XYZ file of C-alpha atoms in Angstrom:
770
model
C -26.158 -18.659 13.541
C -24.635 -21.103 15.727
C -24.960 -21.614 19.501
C -21.523 -20.855 21.455
C -20.623 -22.280 24.897
C -22.967 -21.036 27.510
C -21.859 -17.912 29.610
C -22.663 -18.261 33.271
C -21.737 -17.146 36.483
C -22.991 -20.372 38.382
C -22.277 -24.190 37.460
C -24.947 -26.438 38.496
C -23.615 -29.864 37.704
C -26.243 -32.493 37.014
C -25.855 -35.873 35.515
C -26.582 -36.316 31.734
C -28.691 -39.091 30.097
C -30.077 -39.573 26.780
C -33.652 -39.784 25.347
C -34.297 -43.167 24.348
C -37.195 -42.240 22.577
C -35.345 -39.442 20.508
C -32.996 -42.158 19.415
C -35.612 -44.671 18.492
C -37.157 -42.076 16.206
C -33.764 -40.587 14.875
C -33.191 -44.342 13.325
C -36.492 -44.329 12.128
C -36.665 -41.136 10.345
C -33.304 -41.815 8.718
C -34.319 -45.419 7.695
C -34.998 -46.201 4.149
C -38.512 -46.083 2.560
C -38.419 -49.700 2.179
C -37.552 -50.621 5.823
C -40.086 -50.960 8.620
C -38.397 -49.571 11.703
C -41.369 -49.464 13.837
C -42.222 -52.696 15.775
C -45.409 -53.725 15.106
C -46.582 -53.959 18.939
C -45.176 -50.416 19.370
C -47.813 -47.762 19.271
C -47.101 -44.251 17.742
C -47.481 -42.833 21.201
C -45.050 -44.799 22.710
C -42.393 -43.612 20.366
C -43.574 -39.907 19.957
C -44.105 -37.279 22.834
C -47.126 -35.342 22.715
C -46.734 -31.763 22.565
C -48.201 -31.021 25.564
C -45.581 -33.055 27.714
C -42.772 -30.372 26.314
C -40.897 -30.853 29.526
C -38.900 -34.027 29.873
C -38.846 -35.901 33.164
C -35.382 -35.697 34.556
C -34.176 -39.138 33.335
C -34.644 -37.935 29.500
C -32.885 -34.587 29.509
C -29.315 -33.553 29.611
C -27.703 -30.701 31.594
C -24.616 -28.943 30.911
C -22.128 -28.314 33.615
C -23.356 -24.595 33.214
C -26.959 -25.484 34.312
C -28.625 -24.755 31.213
C -31.047 -27.904 30.158
C -30.124 -29.078 26.600
C -33.221 -31.180 25.088
C -31.973 -34.168 22.952
C -31.767 -33.755 19.163
C -32.597 -36.261 16.247
C -30.825 -34.401 13.498
C -28.195 -31.691 13.255
C -30.100 -28.923 11.179
C -33.504 -28.074 11.591
C -35.055 -26.455 8.380
C -35.292 -22.896 9.859
C -32.020 -22.831 11.340
C -29.848 -20.106 9.780
C -26.875 -21.249 7.673
C -23.858 -22.534 9.108
C -20.458 -21.283 8.409
C -19.828 -24.366 6.216
C -22.915 -24.108 4.161
C -22.156 -20.380 3.374
C -18.790 -21.259 2.331
C -20.300 -24.148 0.002
C -23.100 -21.831 -1.355
C -20.348 -19.129 -1.982
C -17.935 -21.706 -3.583
C -20.939 -23.449 -5.901
C -21.850 -19.866 -7.338
C -18.478 -18.892 -7.980
C -17.414 -22.143 -9.624
C -20.784 -21.721 -12.107
C -19.051 -18.321 -13.316
C -18.754 -18.458 -17.116
C -15.186 -17.232 -17.216
C -12.455 -16.048 -14.773
C -13.279 -12.442 -15.277
C -16.754 -12.967 -14.129
C -15.768 -15.183 -11.026
C -13.143 -12.735 -10.108
C -15.763 -10.042 -10.340
C -18.651 -11.492 -8.038
C -19.228 -9.845 -4.690
C -21.588 -11.435 -2.162
C -23.950 -9.218 -0.922
C -26.026 -11.811 1.118
C -26.205 -15.630 1.730
C -29.493 -16.784 3.189
C -31.179 -19.756 4.122
C -34.020 -20.413 1.635
C -36.983 -21.166 4.399
C -38.795 -24.198 3.414
C -42.644 -24.296 2.859
C -44.624 -24.527 6.260
C -45.707 -28.017 5.840
C -41.945 -28.573 5.647
C -41.215 -27.185 8.915
C -44.371 -29.014 10.241
C -42.899 -32.389 9.369
C -39.759 -31.476 10.782
C -41.230 -30.660 14.200
C -43.544 -33.314 14.124
C -41.187 -36.241 13.353
C -37.570 -35.218 12.921
C -36.760 -33.099 15.911
C -37.409 -33.088 19.465
C -39.915 -32.411 21.283
C -41.712 -34.494 18.780
C -44.959 -32.975 17.710
C -47.009 -35.466 15.754
C -50.393 -33.459 16.351
C -49.008 -30.570 13.993
C -49.719 -32.573 11.071
C -53.471 -33.376 9.983
C -54.357 -36.872 10.402
C -55.361 -39.016 7.406
C -57.609 -42.203 7.055
C -54.496 -44.306 6.991
C -52.478 -42.196 9.340
C -49.408 -39.767 8.272
C -47.203 -40.609 5.561
C -43.534 -39.916 6.889
C -40.505 -39.586 4.550
C -37.491 -41.174 5.340
C -35.654 -37.567 5.457
C -36.318 -34.170 5.037
C -35.755 -31.946 1.876
C -32.085 -30.752 1.516
C -31.587 -27.219 2.479
C -31.232 -24.211 0.078
C -29.276 -21.147 0.181
C -30.310 -17.861 -1.539
C -27.353 -15.622 -2.686
C -27.425 -11.996 -3.598
C -24.492 -11.496 -5.889
C -23.137 -8.049 -7.220
C -20.961 -8.172 -10.217
C -18.399 -5.492 -10.222
C -17.297 -5.674 -13.642
C -20.596 -5.632 -15.123
C -22.767 -3.572 -12.521
C -25.241 -6.619 -12.676
C -27.017 -8.126 -9.748
C -28.243 -11.817 -9.885
C -30.026 -14.125 -7.548
C -28.754 -17.509 -7.285
C -30.513 -20.689 -5.412
C -28.124 -23.387 -4.430
C -29.182 -26.817 -3.036
C -26.978 -27.903 -0.298
C -25.930 -31.662 0.398
C -24.545 -32.566 3.719
C -22.330 -29.965 4.613
C -19.329 -30.771 6.856
C -17.235 -28.451 9.079
C -14.681 -27.911 6.401
C -14.468 -28.517 2.614
C -11.687 -30.457 1.418
C -9.431 -29.042 -1.398
C -11.955 -26.491 -2.303
C -14.572 -28.961 -3.288
C -18.030 -27.610 -2.994
C -21.103 -30.006 -2.578
C -23.778 -27.672 -3.774
C -25.974 -27.546 -6.659
C -27.066 -24.448 -8.612
C -30.946 -24.843 -9.024
C -31.576 -21.344 -10.620
C -30.068 -18.155 -11.223
C -31.318 -14.715 -12.561
C -30.215 -11.435 -13.263
C -32.271 -8.559 -11.851
C -32.292 -5.544 -13.804
C -32.568 -1.802 -12.587
C -31.624 -2.246 -8.813
C -28.575 -1.961 -6.564
C -28.116 -3.947 -3.772
C -27.186 -2.941 -0.443
C -24.173 -1.566 0.323
C -21.089 -3.387 1.897
C -18.691 -2.254 4.929
C -15.890 -3.231 2.787
C -17.441 -0.443 0.121
C -17.765 1.810 2.700
C -14.042 1.583 4.176
C -12.628 1.791 0.244
C -15.027 4.716 -0.438
C -13.445 6.739 2.570
C -9.779 5.805 1.341
C -10.691 6.871 -1.938
C -12.436 10.514 -0.824
C -9.476 11.109 1.487
C -6.955 10.698 -1.542
C -9.013 12.956 -3.825
C -6.829 16.250 -4.177
C -9.512 18.332 -4.571
C -10.794 16.846 -1.098
C -7.463 17.530 0.584
C -7.310 21.016 -0.725
C -10.778 21.695 0.700
C -9.672 20.082 4.190
C -6.803 22.445 4.115
C -8.969 25.714 3.788
C -10.860 24.477 6.847
C -7.482 23.793 8.759
C -7.581 20.158 8.589
C -4.057 18.847 7.697
C -4.271 15.564 9.505
C -6.572 13.354 7.244
C -6.709 10.477 9.884
C -8.977 12.758 11.533
C -11.417 13.041 8.985
C -14.587 10.533 9.050
C -16.175 9.786 5.699
C -19.751 8.109 6.144
C -20.735 6.542 2.520
C -24.549 7.110 2.591
C -26.623 5.497 -0.250
C -27.704 8.069 -2.679
C -31.492 7.388 -2.509
C -33.525 8.491 -5.246
C -34.038 12.066 -5.880
C -33.894 12.720 -9.610
C -32.858 10.781 -12.844
C -29.204 11.153 -11.803
C -29.706 8.718 -8.824
C -30.847 5.999 -11.307
C -29.517 2.588 -10.263
C -27.774 2.213 -13.740
C -24.784 3.414 -11.724
C -24.000 2.472 -8.084
C -23.497 5.581 -6.136
C -22.729 7.257 -2.445
C -23.056 10.770 -1.143
C -20.806 10.780 1.572
C -21.146 12.845 4.764
C -18.057 14.496 6.206
C -16.755 15.008 9.782
C -14.196 15.637 11.648
C -12.096 14.463 15.041
C -10.168 16.872 17.011
C -7.461 14.294 18.404
C -5.573 11.557 17.201
C -5.278 10.028 20.430
C -8.627 9.720 21.647
C -10.314 6.428 19.766
C -13.763 7.103 21.391
C -13.856 10.895 20.678
C -17.576 11.791 19.332
C -16.349 12.791 15.872
C -20.112 13.363 14.846
C -19.491 16.551 17.029
C -17.888 18.360 14.057
C -19.255 18.058 10.962
C -17.565 19.256 7.849
C -20.629 21.165 5.648
C -20.550 22.924 2.104
C -18.815 19.862 0.342
C -20.733 17.960 -2.076
C -19.176 14.282 -3.264
C -20.550 11.946 -5.460
C -18.825 8.464 -5.622
C -19.123 5.750 -8.116
C -19.080 2.548 -5.981
C -18.693 0.437 -9.012
C -15.534 1.901 -10.105
C -14.637 3.393 -6.673
C -13.924 6.764 -8.133
C -15.111 10.311 -7.286
C -17.315 11.448 -10.350
C -18.528 14.782 -8.759
C -17.032 17.419 -6.383
C -18.005 20.663 -5.499
C -16.731 22.834 -2.494
C -19.859 25.054 -2.392
C -19.855 27.069 1.038
C -17.279 27.454 3.459
C -18.919 26.670 6.787
C -16.438 27.038 9.951
C -16.191 23.724 11.703
C -17.640 23.807 15.235
C -15.194 24.496 18.084
C -14.249 21.641 20.343
C -16.472 21.007 22.887
C -15.387 19.679 26.223
C -18.180 17.449 26.561
C -17.528 15.840 23.003
C -16.324 12.540 24.310
C -18.343 9.514 25.665
C -15.449 7.670 27.471
C -16.307 6.712 31.056
C -14.300 8.619 33.665
C -13.666 12.293 34.526
C -12.339 13.019 30.943
C -12.768 16.020 28.843
C -14.840 17.873 31.146
C -17.272 15.159 31.901
C -17.966 13.574 35.209
C -19.277 10.149 35.774
C -22.031 9.842 38.672
C -20.234 8.123 41.805
C -23.230 7.245 44.112
C -24.514 4.411 42.528
C -23.744 1.302 44.170
C -23.240 -1.922 41.709
C -26.622 -4.041 40.834
C -26.041 -7.556 40.318
C -28.535 -10.143 39.031
C -27.940 -13.475 40.407
C -29.338 -16.980 39.706
C -27.937 -19.585 41.974
C -30.091 -22.597 40.324
C -29.305 -21.638 36.860
C -32.037 -20.411 34.128
C -35.303 -21.450 33.610
C -35.488 -21.763 29.842
C -34.316 -24.889 27.822
C -32.303 -24.905 24.878
C -32.099 -27.417 21.632
C -29.848 -25.759 19.024
C -32.196 -22.933 18.101
C -35.053 -24.269 19.864
C -36.094 -22.300 22.993
C -38.571 -23.624 25.127
C -39.546 -21.548 28.863
C -42.722 -21.535 30.944
C -45.449 -22.528 28.484
C -43.625 -20.628 25.381
C -41.674 -22.465 22.602
C -40.058 -20.998 19.640
C -36.792 -21.055 17.403
C -34.411 -18.415 16.761
C -33.043 -17.275 13.485
C -31.061 -14.531 12.050
C -30.596 -12.758 8.624
C -28.081 -10.416 7.474
C -31.042 -8.219 6.566
C -33.391 -8.529 9.084
C -31.364 -9.611 11.997
C -33.250 -11.491 14.757
C -36.179 -13.599 13.463
C -38.827 -15.341 15.550
C -40.171 -18.656 14.090
C -42.768 -21.056 15.255
C -44.130 -19.398 18.318
C -46.412 -21.449 20.281
C -48.123 -21.733 23.820
C -48.480 -25.032 25.709
C -52.214 -24.835 27.158
C -52.621 -27.792 29.400
C -55.151 -30.158 27.637
C -55.176 -28.196 24.455
C -51.474 -28.976 23.931
C -49.598 -26.745 21.682
C -51.211 -23.981 20.312
C -49.670 -21.921 17.728
C -49.440 -18.190 17.638
C -47.202 -16.764 14.886
C -45.151 -18.448 12.338
C -42.585 -15.822 11.701
C -41.855 -12.535 13.626
C -39.076 -10.036 12.489
C -38.061 -6.188 11.741
C -38.049 -6.012 7.984
C -37.333 -2.478 7.307
C -36.722 0.756 9.004
C -36.346 4.105 7.424
C -34.954 7.503 9.042
C -36.244 10.706 7.133
C -34.853 13.737 8.177
C -37.104 17.221 8.506
C -34.435 19.539 7.505
C -35.023 20.931 3.991
C -31.130 22.083 3.673
C -28.183 20.522 1.960
C -27.093 17.819 2.922
C -29.651 16.917 5.132
C -32.542 17.029 2.854
C -31.343 13.575 1.389
C -31.029 11.755 4.766
C -33.493 9.402 4.485
C -31.920 5.950 5.184
C -33.238 2.485 4.725
C -31.161 0.927 7.338
C -32.297 -2.554 6.829
C -32.520 -2.555 2.972
C -29.586 -0.415 2.207
C -27.354 -1.583 4.736
C -28.655 -4.541 6.795
C -29.245 -4.799 10.249
C -28.046 -7.986 10.953
C -24.792 -7.089 8.972
C -24.594 -4.279 11.397
C -24.779 -6.403 14.581
C -22.045 -6.559 17.041
C -20.950 -8.551 20.009
C -22.857 -8.209 23.007
C -20.981 -8.058 26.285
C -22.094 -9.682 29.675
C -22.604 -7.285 32.330
C -23.006 -4.348 29.865
C -25.790 -5.379 27.181
C -27.066 -8.385 28.902
C -27.581 -8.789 32.776
C -27.999 -12.392 34.547
C -27.695 -15.770 33.468
C -27.296 -15.506 29.676
C -27.055 -17.764 26.830
C -25.833 -16.312 23.559
C -26.135 -17.173 19.921
C -23.464 -16.352 17.200
C -24.208 -15.096 13.632
C -22.548 -15.942 10.347
C -22.318 -13.877 7.373
C -20.496 -13.466 4.062
C -18.110 -10.712 3.658
C -18.009 -8.687 0.256
C -15.501 -10.997 -1.330
C -17.299 -14.142 -0.255
C -15.323 -15.120 3.037
C -17.265 -16.135 6.261
C -17.491 -13.405 8.936
C -18.747 -14.604 12.678
C -20.460 -12.240 15.126
C -19.784 -14.027 18.410
C -22.656 -13.285 21.043
C -24.818 -11.613 18.471
C -28.200 -12.458 19.813
C -28.773 -12.321 23.866
C -31.264 -14.840 25.635
C -32.101 -14.039 29.138
C -34.798 -13.883 31.903
C -35.839 -10.635 33.389
C -38.054 -9.919 36.760
C -40.537 -7.329 35.618
C -41.896 -5.940 38.597
C -45.300 -7.073 39.693
C -47.835 -9.137 37.216
C -50.867 -9.205 39.699
C -51.590 -8.250 43.059
C -54.862 -7.898 45.265
C -55.386 -7.460 49.020
C -58.573 -7.919 50.525
C -59.428 -4.968 53.133
C -61.586 -7.222 55.349
C -58.791 -9.721 56.405
C -55.998 -7.862 55.361
C -54.336 -10.703 53.236
C -52.459 -10.169 50.276
C -51.676 -12.140 47.161
C -49.058 -11.406 44.755
C -47.439 -12.520 41.803
C -43.994 -11.113 40.051
C -43.752 -10.866 36.969
C -40.980 -12.976 34.545
C -40.491 -12.336 30.878
C -38.231 -14.092 28.566
C -36.179 -11.382 26.503
C -34.399 -12.320 23.033
C -32.291 -9.194 21.734
C -29.584 -7.984 19.185
C -28.125 -4.417 18.884
C -26.821 -2.825 15.911
C -24.928 0.544 14.562
C -25.778 1.841 11.613
C -22.942 4.890 11.392
C -24.161 7.238 14.324
C -27.140 5.226 15.682
C -27.641 2.256 17.844
C -30.618 0.292 17.702
C -31.633 -2.475 20.237
C -34.103 -4.937 18.962
C -36.167 -6.766 21.776
C -38.685 -9.322 21.848
C -40.236 -9.986 25.041
C -42.471 -13.085 26.415
C -44.374 -12.940 29.342
C -46.175 -15.322 31.582
C -49.794 -13.952 31.181
C -49.455 -15.015 27.411
C -48.359 -11.422 26.222
C -45.535 -11.002 23.375
C -43.771 -7.313 23.378
C -41.492 -6.128 20.620
C -39.276 -3.445 21.756
C -37.072 -1.127 19.833
C -34.728 0.916 21.803
C -32.705 4.042 19.892
C -29.552 5.499 21.436
C -26.054 6.606 20.038
C -25.130 9.669 18.607
C -26.696 12.320 16.942
C -26.211 12.995 13.186
C -25.361 17.009 13.465
C -24.859 20.111 11.170
C -22.885 23.133 11.008
C -23.865 26.614 11.430
C -22.486 30.046 10.272
C -21.577 32.341 13.082
C -24.882 33.787 14.447
C -27.123 31.334 12.562
C -29.960 29.363 14.046
C -32.164 26.975 12.079
C -35.885 26.307 12.724
C -35.477 22.861 11.589
C -33.417 21.588 14.753
C -31.909 22.317 17.822
C -29.042 24.299 18.594
C -26.847 22.135 21.083
C -23.339 23.825 21.158
C -21.732 26.711 19.722
C -21.910 26.316 15.659
C -23.761 23.182 15.906
C -27.322 21.876 15.506
C -29.228 18.690 15.284
C -32.103 18.711 12.726
C -35.359 17.134 13.437
C -36.101 13.666 12.270
C -38.084 10.544 12.457
C -37.777 6.807 12.849
C -40.047 4.223 11.279
C -39.872 0.547 11.696
C -41.756 -2.261 10.275
C -42.550 -5.477 12.012
C -43.573 -8.183 9.833
C -45.989 -10.751 11.623
C -46.758 -13.927 9.823
C -49.587 -15.072 12.228
C -50.961 -18.579 12.864
C -53.238 -18.130 15.991
C -54.456 -21.500 16.667
C -53.733 -22.732 13.232
C -51.869 -25.647 12.154
C -49.669 -25.752 9.075
C -51.681 -25.666 5.747
C -54.732 -24.018 7.779
C -55.963 -20.689 6.748
C -58.644 -19.922 9.466
C -57.318 -16.245 10.540
C -59.076 -12.813 10.320
C -58.271 -9.374 11.337
C -60.948 -7.213 13.279
C -60.620 -3.580 14.137
C -61.947 -2.560 17.394
C -62.757 1.062 18.269
C -64.353 2.368 21.379
C -67.597 4.350 20.754
C -69.536 7.183 22.738
C -73.208 6.247 23.107
C -75.396 8.775 21.500
C -77.558 10.715 24.025
C -80.961 9.245 24.742
C -82.713 6.432 26.212
C -79.627 4.128 25.940
C -77.586 6.463 27.604
C -79.599 9.022 29.951
C -76.749 10.067 32.192
C -74.276 10.382 29.362
C -71.772 8.269 30.458
C -72.164 4.937 27.933
C -69.369 3.884 25.956
C -68.730 0.424 24.120
C -66.604 -1.479 21.671
C -67.400 -1.707 18.372
C -65.759 -4.479 16.015
C -65.415 -4.109 12.144
C -64.151 -7.236 10.150
C -61.161 -5.909 7.775
C -62.328 -8.094 4.701
C -60.010 -7.047 2.207
C -56.687 -5.674 1.650
C -57.326 -1.993 0.801
C -60.128 -1.981 3.889
C -57.155 -2.949 5.914
C -54.952 -0.230 5.184
C -55.207 1.509 8.808
C -53.661 4.080 11.349
C -53.602 4.394 15.044
C -56.005 6.282 17.089
C -55.715 6.856 20.372
C -59.108 8.889 20.926
C -60.971 5.747 20.377
C -58.271 3.008 21.720
C -57.922 1.449 18.453
C -56.530 -1.891 18.180
C -56.716 -4.948 16.023
C -57.432 -8.580 16.884
C -56.109 -11.616 14.975
C -58.879 -14.439 15.402
C -59.291 -17.977 14.530
C -62.730 -18.364 12.857
C -62.710 -21.866 13.498
C -61.684 -22.140 17.627
C -63.654 -20.910 20.476
C -63.120 -20.787 24.489
C -65.319 -21.752 26.928
C -67.572 -18.681 26.572
C -67.981 -19.270 23.228
C -66.022 -16.556 21.775
C -63.409 -16.929 18.880
C -59.947 -17.400 20.287
C -57.307 -14.641 19.232
C -54.491 -12.283 19.736
C -54.622 -8.567 19.682
C -52.358 -5.827 18.371
C -52.076 -3.146 20.959
C -50.201 -0.083 19.477
C -47.819 1.867 21.704
C -46.699 5.590 20.975
C -46.929 6.099 17.131
C -46.946 8.473 14.233
C -47.025 9.200 10.688
C -44.416 10.813 8.275
C -44.336 14.454 8.655
C -43.670 15.119 5.115
C -45.827 16.267 2.107
C -47.440 13.708 -0.048
C -44.835 14.253 -2.919
C -41.808 14.101 -0.444
C -39.042 12.239 -2.846
C -38.548 9.477 0.309
C -42.039 8.211 -0.195
C -41.539 7.232 -3.818
C -39.679 4.210 -2.166
C -41.501 4.351 1.478
C -45.112 4.510 0.443
C -45.641 1.928 3.299
C -45.120 4.540 5.743
C -48.466 6.336 4.854
C -50.344 3.871 7.175
C -49.486 2.444 10.384
C -51.260 -1.237 9.753
C -51.278 -3.072 6.629
C -52.898 -6.833 6.485
C -51.931 -9.200 3.572
C -52.427 -12.872 2.714
C -49.257 -15.051 3.491
C -47.263 -15.180 -0.105
C -43.782 -16.585 -0.041
C -42.124 -13.800 -2.168
C -43.804 -10.675 -0.138
C -41.219 -10.240 2.561
C -40.086 -6.594 2.131
C -42.592 -3.493 2.426
C -40.353 -1.516 0.077
C -39.451 -4.217 -2.044
C -36.127 -6.157 -1.982
C -34.023 -3.357 -3.378
C -34.826 0.053 -2.171
C -31.167 1.349 -2.757
C -31.941 3.965 -5.448
C -35.123 2.396 -6.236
C -36.788 4.905 -8.928
C -40.252 2.856 -8.695
C -42.663 4.197 -7.262
C -44.870 2.472 -4.600
C -43.174 -0.869 -4.822
C -43.798 -3.549 -2.121
C -46.620 -3.296 0.114
C -48.128 -0.431 -1.755
C -48.509 -2.426 -5.172
C -49.372 -5.886 -3.493
C -52.317 -4.639 -1.610
C -53.970 -3.471 -4.997
C -54.933 -7.012 -5.763
C -57.406 -6.324 -2.926
C -57.278 -9.923 -1.781
C -59.639 -11.231 0.394
C -58.826 -11.523 4.176
C -62.054 -12.854 5.919
C -60.495 -16.879 6.321
C -56.666 -16.354 5.490
C -53.197 -16.883 6.398
C -52.822 -13.644 7.163
C -49.715 -11.351 7.371
C -49.817 -8.172 9.801
C -47.280 -5.270 8.717
C -47.074 -2.903 11.703
C -45.485 0.474 11.023
C -44.535 2.408 13.864
C -42.159 5.611 14.485
C -41.054 8.119 16.881
C -40.546 11.918 16.277
C -37.020 12.973 17.409
C -37.063 16.661 18.140
C -33.277 16.615 19.760
C -32.953 18.656 23.308
C -29.960 20.185 24.919
C -29.765 17.125 27.146
C -28.934 14.788 24.074
C -25.572 16.439 24.039
C -23.202 14.439 23.598
C -24.903 11.355 23.146
C -28.584 9.948 22.811
C -30.414 8.656 25.713
C -32.511 5.576 24.878
C -35.770 6.064 23.668
C -38.332 3.319 23.466
C -40.985 2.384 21.484
C -42.733 -0.669 20.536
C -46.139 -2.521 20.535
C -47.833 -5.428 22.214
C -49.251 -8.802 21.097
C -51.924 -9.757 23.925
C -54.247 -12.726 24.095
C -57.774 -12.128 23.388
C -59.963 -14.800 24.347
C -57.170 -17.398 23.636
C -57.359 -18.750 27.033
C -60.365 -19.816 28.873
C -59.613 -16.519 31.054
C -57.004 -13.967 30.347
C -54.527 -14.754 32.973
C -53.455 -11.835 35.313
C -54.928 -9.328 32.982
C -58.505 -9.005 34.016
C -59.044 -11.809 36.518
C -57.085 -13.052 39.638
C -54.388 -15.775 38.060
C -55.401 -19.182 38.867
C -52.824 -22.042 39.662
C -53.164 -23.274 36.000
C -52.271 -19.868 34.884
C -49.368 -18.687 36.813
C -48.123 -21.578 39.513
C -46.483 -24.221 37.175
C -47.530 -28.183 37.650
C -44.794 -30.835 37.999
C -44.781 -31.511 33.809
C -44.248 -27.610 33.448
C -40.660 -25.908 33.279
C -39.989 -24.572 36.757
C -39.125 -21.223 37.348
C -36.184 -20.590 39.229
C -35.380 -17.479 41.502
C -34.025 -14.370 40.384
C -32.444 -12.049 42.832
C -31.388 -8.580 42.718
C -28.644 -8.050 45.061
C -27.287 -4.498 45.806
C -23.678 -4.389 47.184
C -22.270 -1.550 48.872
C -19.003 -0.007 48.007
C -16.568 0.122 50.594
């Protein structure tokens, strides 16, 4: 992912200047080990700014013509920066050149090329001495002072490669040397570190495969005849959605690369925005061999009439096909005349007292790294090392064919990041926006770029705190401002928006917005289904669920290398009647330390206001309480399926809302890396926790599973409104007092000092139509 040119509605020209301290450190960091670039009279403090002074004075920062503050950089690629387009090209060329024969090289299909994320101590070294704002306090001090290498380790790429000829999946690790914007004459400057074939798996499907599968099915003569039986002559109207086969029987084993498409049909060729999902073509069974791209099974099982064209089927704006837009809403503009309050340096973001890095992967989409809070004299206080959504599962509750096999793993089978799309200013995002691009490899190894893939902007969020003294009539109020980082992806019929919100009172909120179009089924005349809602003549929407898994590699008040976190569960208890509860009104919070992985398999319980706290076992606040962040669940559910449901073979992680594991670099995906056609029961989280590793004082990872039950309503037709679900990470004893939560905010908490990033005003301006 690369930064694009800043998009803004107002310019704020400010003279630019360079940072002399950054230049000194840059020269030092690139010096040979034998050189002594530090003047003996100069102290370390004079060369490296401490973490707590994250905001540069005006003379040491650069401001673009767009008004966004850019902090100086010492090197070009931070160890956590996503691979650039050039690095992806080099990695692909390196692996292709390593193929044993021309046939092998020609058969290589590139599923994924991602950064090999370095060990945490490498990230700490980079943040301490190689990239501003320099934070030497990240590294532990030794008696002789820190030993600083002359350069960081080389970056590495990890490639998942599918061999179309042999039907084999392999994983390659490539070391990247300095990569320039363009390689010369096809020359690659990478080095293969390792490669291995992974047996009995199928990697995620690719958009190129989907397009080819649709063409193959449409060209299959029995399929064309089946369409004619249904009155469909124009095959350009037909939509073939190649869903992964999943795993239901041994016939779905990964020895073959399979897809079981769903069929739909539009009514008009001249309406590109028509809702084709409004006319499902049922009764047809198709099985496609995606390796050889041939139809291997076809059966026209039942003739179900196509639902009639509905006048409300389209989703274009304006008075078309019977729909009427609301005309009484006046324009709303978000204006920041002084520019945004955040600052950026590549993928490093600083806003208020927060700082973090933005990453992006083809599978997870947005990744948030190195989250920290700048807390006055205590300096930089880490909160989390890595935050992302690592899997999502959508099981349907209709036992009829083909809906029983709808249980998509949208991250593991398709990729949330690879299905992301460009965001549009004024529609997807409002206000003063910074966009980031994302780079991916396509199936054949070319590099594709999604422009404006990630949106960073500020939002006014209503009242944060208010109090009025009834005696004096005087009132104090603080408005809430939050920084939002987001991306949106489309997986077939559904859209998913993923948002991370950072608040001024120390909260972090994760939110998923579900919208798009329903995946529907056709009905025989007069037929109804109790497993869904009839939403139009001959048309119904099956009940289903959406589950998301957030992986949170926590680091509350922990420097790299420290493992001083534990997880505590909190439940509210009603006091037993008796001498301690003579009025029968008493209740209290009871804490339980989750000591091991098996004990930490937990579910939400709204009846006891259950939540969990990640605590640092060594740090306390001024009242002597251990510092921590608590995970506060939002609305949630568990799978509404029997214990023997086939999709739970691959999704055993859905059986609990919370899992906790000690950090392990190879434990990334709760259902295993390759859930597509996976025959292995309980792979991933359900297997890892059987080790029952200790969590009493560890480098803990939280896996929070949250979901929503979707019982479609008539109002959902023709498109889905936005459902919102999520959770909150809230400071719990992390500060001396929780700002703007339980007590009035002090000047330190909310009113920024001179060395903080100033909060610039946001205005909501209503402009009346003339």
